[in-house]
Short mmCIF file of C-alpha atoms in Angstrom, two decimals:
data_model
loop_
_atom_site.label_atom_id
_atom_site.label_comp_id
_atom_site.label_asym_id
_atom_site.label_seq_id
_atom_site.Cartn_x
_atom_site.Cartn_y
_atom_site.Cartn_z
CA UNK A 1 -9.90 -27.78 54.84
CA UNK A 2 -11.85 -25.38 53.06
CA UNK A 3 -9.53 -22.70 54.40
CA UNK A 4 -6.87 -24.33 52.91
CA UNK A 5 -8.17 -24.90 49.53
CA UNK A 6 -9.07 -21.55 49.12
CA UNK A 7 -5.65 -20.45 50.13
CA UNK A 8 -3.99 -22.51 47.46
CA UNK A 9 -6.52 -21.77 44.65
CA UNK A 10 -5.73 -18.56 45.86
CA UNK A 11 -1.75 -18.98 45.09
CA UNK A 12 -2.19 -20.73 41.89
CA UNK A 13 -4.08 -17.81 40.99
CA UNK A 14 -1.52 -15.42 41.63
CA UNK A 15 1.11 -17.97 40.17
CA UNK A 16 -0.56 -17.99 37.06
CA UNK A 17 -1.12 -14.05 36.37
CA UNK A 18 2.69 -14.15 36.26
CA UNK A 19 3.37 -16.51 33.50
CA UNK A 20 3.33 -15.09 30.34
CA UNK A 21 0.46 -15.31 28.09
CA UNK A 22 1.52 -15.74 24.77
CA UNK A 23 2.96 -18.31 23.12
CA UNK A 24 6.32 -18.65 21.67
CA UNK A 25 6.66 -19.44 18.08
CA UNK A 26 8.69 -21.71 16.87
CA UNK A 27 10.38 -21.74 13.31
CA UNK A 28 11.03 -24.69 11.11
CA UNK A 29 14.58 -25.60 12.64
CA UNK A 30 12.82 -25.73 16.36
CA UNK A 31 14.43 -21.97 17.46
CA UNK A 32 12.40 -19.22 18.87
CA UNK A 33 11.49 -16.68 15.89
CA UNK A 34 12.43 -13.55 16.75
CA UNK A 35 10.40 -11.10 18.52
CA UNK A 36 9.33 -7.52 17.02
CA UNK A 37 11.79 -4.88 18.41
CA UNK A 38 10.12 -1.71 18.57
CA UNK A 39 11.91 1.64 19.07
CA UNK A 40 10.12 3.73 21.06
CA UNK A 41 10.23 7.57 20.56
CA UNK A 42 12.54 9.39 22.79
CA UNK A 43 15.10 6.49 23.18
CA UNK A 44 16.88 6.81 19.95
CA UNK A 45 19.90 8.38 21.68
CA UNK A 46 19.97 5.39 24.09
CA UNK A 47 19.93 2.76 21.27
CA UNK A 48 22.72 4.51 19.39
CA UNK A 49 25.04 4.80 22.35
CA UNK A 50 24.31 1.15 23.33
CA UNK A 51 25.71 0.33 19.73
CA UNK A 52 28.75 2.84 19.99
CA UNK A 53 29.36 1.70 23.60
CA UNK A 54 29.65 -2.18 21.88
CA UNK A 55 31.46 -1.34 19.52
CA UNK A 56 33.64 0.91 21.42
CA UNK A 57 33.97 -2.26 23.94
CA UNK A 58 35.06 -5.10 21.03
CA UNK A 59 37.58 -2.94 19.44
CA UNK A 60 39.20 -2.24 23.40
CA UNK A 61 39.30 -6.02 23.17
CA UNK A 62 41.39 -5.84 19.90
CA UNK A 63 43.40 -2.85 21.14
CA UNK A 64 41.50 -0.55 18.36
CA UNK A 65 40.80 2.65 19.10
CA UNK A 66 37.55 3.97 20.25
CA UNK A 67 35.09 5.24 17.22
CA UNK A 68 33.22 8.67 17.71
CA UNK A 69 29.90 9.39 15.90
CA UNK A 70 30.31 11.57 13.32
CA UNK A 71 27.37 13.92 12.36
CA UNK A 72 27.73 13.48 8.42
CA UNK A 73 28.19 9.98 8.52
CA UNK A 74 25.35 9.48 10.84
CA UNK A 75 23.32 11.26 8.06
CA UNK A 76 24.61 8.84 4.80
CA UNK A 77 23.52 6.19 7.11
CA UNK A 78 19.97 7.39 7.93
CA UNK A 79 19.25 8.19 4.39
CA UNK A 80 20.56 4.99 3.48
CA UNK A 81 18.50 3.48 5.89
CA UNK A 82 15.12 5.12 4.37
CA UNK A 83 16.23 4.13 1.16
CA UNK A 84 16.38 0.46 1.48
CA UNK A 85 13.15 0.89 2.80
CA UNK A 86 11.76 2.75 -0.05
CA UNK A 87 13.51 0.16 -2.04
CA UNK A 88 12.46 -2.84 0.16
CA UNK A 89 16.01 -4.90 -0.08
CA UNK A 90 19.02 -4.64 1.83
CA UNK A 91 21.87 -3.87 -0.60
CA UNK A 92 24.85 -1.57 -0.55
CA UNK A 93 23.18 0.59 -3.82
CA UNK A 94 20.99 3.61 -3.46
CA UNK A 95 17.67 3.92 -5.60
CA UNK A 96 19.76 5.92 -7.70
CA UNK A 97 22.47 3.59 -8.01
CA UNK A 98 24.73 5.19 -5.69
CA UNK A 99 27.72 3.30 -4.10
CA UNK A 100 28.60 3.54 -0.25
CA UNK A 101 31.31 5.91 -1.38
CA UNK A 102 29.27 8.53 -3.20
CA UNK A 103 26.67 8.63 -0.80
CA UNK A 104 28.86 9.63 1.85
CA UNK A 105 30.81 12.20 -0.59
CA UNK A 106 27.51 13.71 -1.62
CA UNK A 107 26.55 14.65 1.64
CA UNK A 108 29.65 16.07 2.66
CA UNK A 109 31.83 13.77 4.57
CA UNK A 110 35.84 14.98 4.10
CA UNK A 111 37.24 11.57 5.34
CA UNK A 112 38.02 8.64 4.15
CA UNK A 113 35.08 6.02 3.30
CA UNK A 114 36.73 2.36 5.41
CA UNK A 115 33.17 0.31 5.15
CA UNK A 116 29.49 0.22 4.93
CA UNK A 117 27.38 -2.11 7.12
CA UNK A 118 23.29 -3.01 6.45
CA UNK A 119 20.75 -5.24 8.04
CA UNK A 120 17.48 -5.70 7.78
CA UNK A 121 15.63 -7.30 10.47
CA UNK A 122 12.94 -6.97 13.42
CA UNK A 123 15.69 -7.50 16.30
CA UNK A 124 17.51 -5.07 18.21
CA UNK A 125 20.91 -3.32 17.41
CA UNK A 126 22.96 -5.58 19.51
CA UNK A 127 21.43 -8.84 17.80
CA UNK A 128 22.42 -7.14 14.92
CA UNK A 129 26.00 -6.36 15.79
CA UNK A 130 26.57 -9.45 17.15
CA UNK A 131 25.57 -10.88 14.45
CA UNK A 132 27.79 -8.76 12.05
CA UNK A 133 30.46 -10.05 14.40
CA UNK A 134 29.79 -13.21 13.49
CA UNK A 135 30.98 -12.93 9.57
CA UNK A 136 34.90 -12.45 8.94
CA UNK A 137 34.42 -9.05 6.55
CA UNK A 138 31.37 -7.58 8.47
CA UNK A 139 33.57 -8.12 11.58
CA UNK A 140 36.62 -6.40 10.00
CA UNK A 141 34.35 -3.70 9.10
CA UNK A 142 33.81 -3.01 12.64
CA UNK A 143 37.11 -3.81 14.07
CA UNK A 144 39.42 -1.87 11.46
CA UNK A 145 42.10 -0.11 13.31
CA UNK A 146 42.24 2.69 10.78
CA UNK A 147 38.49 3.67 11.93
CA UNK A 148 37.86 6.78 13.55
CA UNK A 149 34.60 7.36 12.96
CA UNK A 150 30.82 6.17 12.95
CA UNK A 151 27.80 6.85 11.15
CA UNK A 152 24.46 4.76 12.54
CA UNK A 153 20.89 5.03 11.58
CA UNK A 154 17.87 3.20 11.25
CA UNK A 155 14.61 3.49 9.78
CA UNK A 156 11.62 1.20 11.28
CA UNK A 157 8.92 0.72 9.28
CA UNK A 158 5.38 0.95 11.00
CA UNK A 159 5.05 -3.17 10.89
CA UNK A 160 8.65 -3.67 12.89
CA UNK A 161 10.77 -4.08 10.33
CA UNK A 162 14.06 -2.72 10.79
CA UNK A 163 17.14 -1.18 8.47
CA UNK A 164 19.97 -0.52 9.73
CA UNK A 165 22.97 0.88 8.43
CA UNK A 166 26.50 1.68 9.75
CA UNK A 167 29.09 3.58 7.94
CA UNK A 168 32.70 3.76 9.24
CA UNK A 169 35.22 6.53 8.36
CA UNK A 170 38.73 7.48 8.90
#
């Protein structure tokens, strides 16, 4: 017997090393509150492909053409993406007042400006896509058949905190 009690203490020990040790939170409407995403160094080419690859995979789905990354639209987003930072809101104006449209022309982008998208949030890129995907002109934005390019960038502040910006072009 005492064999057999050690052997099952034994088990429930082991058993309970595996459950996790913190505790969910729960917000006021009874969901799970989102978890801090942090991006590691070294991956940011692996979360930026996981976002063109989604993208790339819900337009397919639409019969849109694929979107490539474009340098100098990748660059309007990532200083847009320190910006709203600096300026702590998510909004489509720099600190300087700038619109989407000059942004993008200031830093040297030749094409054609089709839509801005912004977040800010402590969840990963594809929570955030899907839920841009979720609201009629954010979705557009994504799915417009004249697109041909993509800018993406993020800035993550040191507590989490997440902005992220995506600028389409054509």
């Amino acid at each position: 017997m005492n064999r057999r009690m050690a052997l099952a203490l034994g088990a429930m020990g082991i058993l309970a090393a595996c459950a996790p040790t913190g505790r969910v939170q729960v917000g006021a409407d009874g969901q799970p509150l989102p978890q801090v995403y942090r991006i590691r160094p070294g991956t940011e080419n692996e979360v930026s492909f996981r976002l063109l690859d989604s993208v790339n995979a819900l337009r397919r789905a639409q019969a849109a053409q694929p979107l490539a990354f474009n340098a100098t639209l990748n660059a309007a987003a990532a200083a847009h993406s320190r910006d709203m930072s600096v300026q702590n809101r998510p909004w489509h104006f720099g600190s300087d007042g700038s619109s989407p449209l000059v942004r993008v022309q200031r830093i040297g982008y030749t094409g054609r400006l089709l839509g801005e998208l912004i977040s800010e949030t402590y969840e990963t890129e594809l929570v955030t896509l899907a839920a841009w995907m979720k609201q009629a002109d954010t979705r557009a934005i994504i799915l417009d058949p004249a697109a041909r390019e993509l800018g993406f960038a993020w800035f993550q502040e040191p507590n989490g905190k997440i902005w992220w910006t995506v600028v389409t072009g054509g």
